[in-house]
Short mmCIF file of C-alpha atoms in Angstrom, two decimals:
data_model
loop_
_atom_site.label_atom_id
_atom_site.label_comp_id
_atom_site.label_asym_id
_atom_site.label_seq_id
_atom_site.Cartn_x
_atom_site.Cartn_y
_atom_site.Cartn_z
CA MET A 1 51.80 -80.72 -75.03
CA LYS A 2 48.43 -80.26 -76.76
CA LEU A 3 47.34 -76.71 -77.59
CA LYS A 4 43.72 -75.54 -77.51
CA LEU A 5 42.46 -73.64 -80.52
CA LEU A 6 41.87 -70.09 -79.28
CA ALA A 7 40.80 -66.88 -80.90
CA VAL A 8 44.48 -66.04 -81.31
CA PHE A 9 45.15 -69.09 -83.49
CA PHE A 10 46.82 -66.85 -86.05
CA ILE A 11 49.65 -66.33 -83.52
CA THR A 12 50.14 -69.81 -82.12
CA SER A 13 49.66 -71.76 -85.32
CA PRO A 14 52.46 -70.11 -87.35
CA LEU A 15 54.90 -70.56 -84.48
CA THR A 16 54.09 -74.27 -84.22
CA THR A 17 54.42 -74.72 -87.97
CA PHE A 18 57.66 -72.78 -88.04
CA GLY A 19 59.12 -75.01 -85.27
CA GLN A 20 58.10 -78.17 -87.06
CA ASN A 21 59.62 -76.94 -90.36
CA VAL A 22 62.90 -75.98 -88.63
CA TYR A 23 63.27 -79.45 -87.08
CA LYS A 24 62.28 -81.10 -90.32
CA ASP A 25 64.94 -79.18 -92.22
CA ILE A 26 67.60 -79.90 -89.60
CA THR A 27 66.62 -83.60 -89.58
CA GLU A 28 66.95 -83.84 -93.37
CA GLU A 29 70.30 -82.05 -93.25
CA LEU A 30 71.64 -84.35 -90.56
CA LEU A 31 70.43 -87.46 -92.37
CA SER A 32 72.37 -86.29 -95.46
CA ILE A 33 75.41 -85.68 -93.28
CA ASP A 34 75.01 -89.15 -91.77
CA GLU A 35 75.00 -90.68 -95.26
CA LEU A 36 78.17 -88.79 -96.21
CA ASP A 37 79.82 -89.78 -92.89
CA GLN A 38 79.40 -93.46 -93.79
CA LYS A 39 79.92 -93.22 -97.55
CA TYR A 40 83.67 -93.77 -97.61
CA ARG A 41 83.82 -95.81 -94.37
CA ASN A 42 81.60 -98.39 -96.00
CA GLN A 43 84.18 -98.78 -98.76
CA ILE A 44 87.26 -99.34 -96.55
CA ASP A 45 87.18 -103.11 -96.29
CA GLU A 46 86.48 -103.68 -99.97
CA THR A 47 89.09 -101.16 -101.09
CA ILE A 48 91.84 -102.52 -98.88
CA ASN A 49 91.03 -106.18 -99.69
CA ARG A 50 91.05 -105.39 -103.38
CA PHE A 51 93.97 -102.95 -103.72
CA GLY A 52 95.99 -103.18 -100.49
CA ASN A 53 96.63 -100.89 -97.49
CA ASN A 54 99.19 -98.64 -99.21
CA SER A 55 97.50 -98.48 -102.60
CA LYS A 56 96.67 -95.21 -104.26
CA GLU A 57 93.03 -96.20 -104.13
CA ALA A 58 93.17 -96.64 -100.33
CA LYS A 59 95.00 -93.37 -99.86
CA GLU A 60 92.50 -91.56 -102.04
CA LEU A 61 89.63 -93.06 -100.06
CA PHE A 62 91.03 -91.94 -96.68
CA LYS A 63 91.74 -88.50 -98.16
CA ASN A 64 88.14 -88.16 -99.31
CA MET A 65 86.91 -89.43 -95.96
CA LYS A 66 89.00 -86.82 -94.07
CA THR A 67 87.75 -84.00 -96.33
CA THR A 68 84.14 -85.13 -95.89
CA ASP A 69 84.57 -85.33 -92.07
CA SER A 70 85.83 -81.68 -92.07
CA LEU A 71 82.90 -80.44 -94.16
CA ASN A 72 80.42 -82.36 -92.03
CA LEU A 73 81.88 -80.79 -88.88
CA ILE A 74 81.36 -77.33 -90.24
CA GLN A 75 77.67 -78.05 -90.82
CA VAL A 76 77.17 -79.71 -87.45
CA GLU A 77 78.94 -76.90 -85.61
CA LYS A 78 76.48 -74.44 -87.13
CA ILE A 79 73.57 -76.53 -85.93
CA LEU A 80 75.01 -76.92 -82.44
CA GLN A 81 75.79 -73.24 -82.11
CA LYS A 82 72.24 -72.24 -83.17
CA TYR A 83 70.08 -74.90 -81.63
CA GLY A 84 72.23 -76.79 -79.14
CA TRP A 85 72.32 -80.58 -78.98
CA LEU A 86 68.87 -81.48 -80.28
CA GLY A 87 67.30 -84.62 -78.83
CA ALA A 88 65.74 -87.53 -80.66
CA ASP A 89 62.36 -86.22 -79.61
CA LYS A 90 62.81 -83.34 -82.04
CA ILE A 91 64.92 -84.76 -84.89
CA GLY A 92 64.65 -88.56 -84.52
CA ASN A 93 67.19 -91.18 -83.45
CA GLN A 94 69.24 -91.32 -86.62
CA ALA A 95 69.69 -87.56 -86.96
CA ASN A 96 70.48 -87.35 -83.25
CA THR A 97 73.09 -90.06 -83.64
CA ALA A 98 74.57 -88.18 -86.63
CA LEU A 99 75.47 -85.26 -84.30
CA PHE A 100 77.54 -87.67 -82.23
CA MET A 101 79.09 -89.48 -85.19
CA VAL A 102 80.43 -86.25 -86.71
CA ILE A 103 82.04 -85.25 -83.42
CA GLN A 104 83.35 -88.79 -82.94
CA HIS A 105 85.06 -88.58 -86.35
CA ALA A 106 86.43 -85.07 -85.83
CA ASP A 107 89.96 -84.14 -84.72
CA LEU A 108 90.91 -84.00 -81.03
CA PRO A 109 90.44 -80.21 -80.54
CA ALA A 110 86.85 -80.45 -81.83
CA GLN A 111 86.16 -83.50 -79.71
CA LEU A 112 87.43 -81.76 -76.59
CA LYS A 113 85.39 -78.66 -77.41
CA TYR A 114 82.13 -80.57 -77.67
CA LEU A 115 82.75 -83.15 -74.91
CA PRO A 116 81.29 -81.00 -72.08
CA ILE A 117 78.36 -80.04 -74.37
CA MET A 118 77.61 -83.72 -75.05
CA LYS A 119 77.90 -84.52 -71.32
CA ALA A 120 75.34 -81.84 -70.60
CA ALA A 121 73.11 -83.23 -73.42
CA VAL A 122 73.22 -86.68 -71.85
CA LYS A 123 72.06 -85.27 -68.49
CA GLN A 124 69.24 -83.51 -70.31
CA GLY A 125 68.24 -86.64 -72.20
CA ASN A 126 69.28 -85.20 -75.57
CA ALA A 127 72.21 -87.57 -76.16
CA LYS A 128 72.92 -91.17 -75.32
CA ALA A 129 75.25 -92.17 -72.46
CA ASN A 130 76.67 -95.08 -74.50
CA SER A 131 77.57 -92.69 -77.33
CA LEU A 132 79.34 -90.40 -74.85
CA ALA A 133 81.31 -93.41 -73.58
CA LEU A 134 82.60 -94.04 -77.14
CA LEU A 135 83.67 -90.41 -77.45
CA GLU A 136 85.41 -90.49 -74.09
CA ASP A 137 87.29 -93.65 -75.06
CA ARG A 138 88.47 -92.14 -78.31
CA ILE A 139 89.61 -88.91 -76.70
CA ALA A 140 91.48 -90.84 -74.00
CA LEU A 141 93.45 -92.86 -76.55
CA LYS A 142 94.29 -89.78 -78.58
CA GLN A 143 95.64 -88.21 -75.42
CA GLY A 144 97.89 -91.22 -74.78
CA LYS A 145 95.65 -92.63 -72.04
CA LYS A 146 93.93 -95.98 -71.76
CA GLN A 147 90.25 -96.19 -72.72
CA ILE A 148 87.63 -96.87 -70.09
CA TYR A 149 84.87 -98.81 -71.82
CA GLY A 150 86.80 -100.90 -74.40
CA SER A 151 84.79 -99.49 -77.28
CA GLN A 152 87.81 -98.78 -79.48
CA VAL A 153 89.24 -101.64 -81.47
CA SER A 154 92.42 -101.09 -83.43
CA TRP A 155 93.76 -102.83 -86.45
CA ASN A 156 97.43 -103.61 -87.18
CA MET A 157 97.68 -103.26 -90.92
CA GLU A 158 101.05 -105.02 -91.01
CA THR A 159 99.86 -108.16 -89.22
CA ASP A 160 96.18 -107.84 -90.23
CA VAL A 161 95.21 -108.40 -86.57
CA SER A 162 92.44 -106.49 -84.76
CA PHE A 163 92.59 -105.95 -80.98
CA VAL A 164 91.10 -103.97 -78.14
CA ALA A 165 93.07 -100.80 -77.79
CA PRO A 166 94.78 -100.23 -74.37
CA LEU A 167 92.11 -100.56 -71.67
CA GLU A 168 92.02 -99.41 -68.08
CA ASP A 169 91.18 -102.04 -65.45
CA PRO A 170 90.06 -104.83 -67.83
CA ASP A 171 88.61 -106.89 -64.92
CA ASN A 172 85.84 -104.38 -64.32
CA VAL A 173 85.13 -103.19 -67.87
CA ASP A 174 81.76 -104.92 -68.05
CA LYS A 175 80.60 -103.14 -64.90
CA ARG A 176 81.49 -99.79 -66.43
CA ARG A 177 79.88 -100.72 -69.72
CA ALA A 178 76.67 -101.69 -67.99
CA GLU A 179 76.50 -98.31 -66.25
CA VAL A 180 76.27 -96.52 -69.60
CA GLY A 181 74.06 -99.07 -71.36
CA LEU A 182 76.68 -100.94 -73.36
CA PRO A 183 76.61 -104.73 -73.76
CA LYS A 184 79.29 -106.95 -72.26
CA LEU A 185 82.63 -106.57 -74.02
CA GLU A 186 82.58 -110.23 -75.02
CA VAL A 187 79.26 -109.76 -76.76
CA TYR A 188 80.39 -106.55 -78.48
CA LEU A 189 83.59 -108.14 -79.78
CA ALA A 190 81.82 -111.26 -80.97
CA GLU A 191 79.77 -109.06 -83.32
CA ILE A 192 82.94 -108.07 -85.11
CA GLY A 193 84.52 -111.51 -85.07
CA LEU A 194 86.80 -111.14 -82.07
CA LYS A 195 87.11 -113.15 -78.88
CA TRP A 196 87.60 -111.70 -75.43
CA ASN A 197 89.90 -113.36 -72.91
CA VAL A 198 90.53 -110.96 -70.06
CA GLU A 199 93.44 -112.94 -68.55
CA GLN A 200 95.21 -113.15 -71.85
CA TYR A 201 94.58 -109.51 -72.54
CA LYS A 202 96.10 -108.49 -69.19
CA LYS A 203 99.26 -110.44 -70.02
CA GLU A 204 99.54 -108.73 -73.39
CA LEU A 205 98.58 -105.27 -72.22
CA PRO A 206 102.05 -103.89 -71.32
CA ALA A 207 103.46 -104.74 -74.74
CA LEU A 208 100.27 -103.56 -76.37
CA GLU A 209 100.48 -100.17 -74.66
CA LYS A 210 104.08 -99.72 -75.68
CA THR A 211 103.37 -100.47 -79.31
CA PHE A 212 100.11 -98.64 -79.55
CA PHE A 213 101.10 -95.34 -77.95
CA LYS A 214 104.48 -95.38 -79.71
CA LYS A 215 102.67 -94.95 -83.04
CA LYS A 216 100.54 -92.04 -81.75
#
């Protein structure tokens, strides 16, 4: 909204400048958090390929990642408590996504705490429906339930095989994905080098569920 310059400009101008500075500072903070969030995750493949799954290097990497996730959550919680879920219109797409990523990488209690807040943010246009779908999938699997949108792919370190984690109603997954703005599962999986065969998946699903949830 454009403001007209009135005689009381000394009141409106500082408020506008203050708001812009606040969002600028928050944006910069979230961009730094986003960088830290990805720092160790970007090293996973190289570290495991070079040193192995159970190497001290891999264990140290995951330890550092967990610590960083905890510190990031503390910062993001402060932002959410003070300002709510800020939309991309105020802090930009990347910083807005960083809010989601930190919650996505948090533990289950934190995810459950902020799930209704993110749902409200989606309705208000301050968060993305496809990001919410990813969070809902991750929460479901942690609770021992099947995911809804097929966003979560798991990796068996023993067999070095990646697969779609247990999925509810595989036949209609693309319909659900379309409703939240996600591409077809076949397209999504192709981007990470996996093929999608729904009939084969349904045959393997009972055994997959047993093995997957047994480890949880």
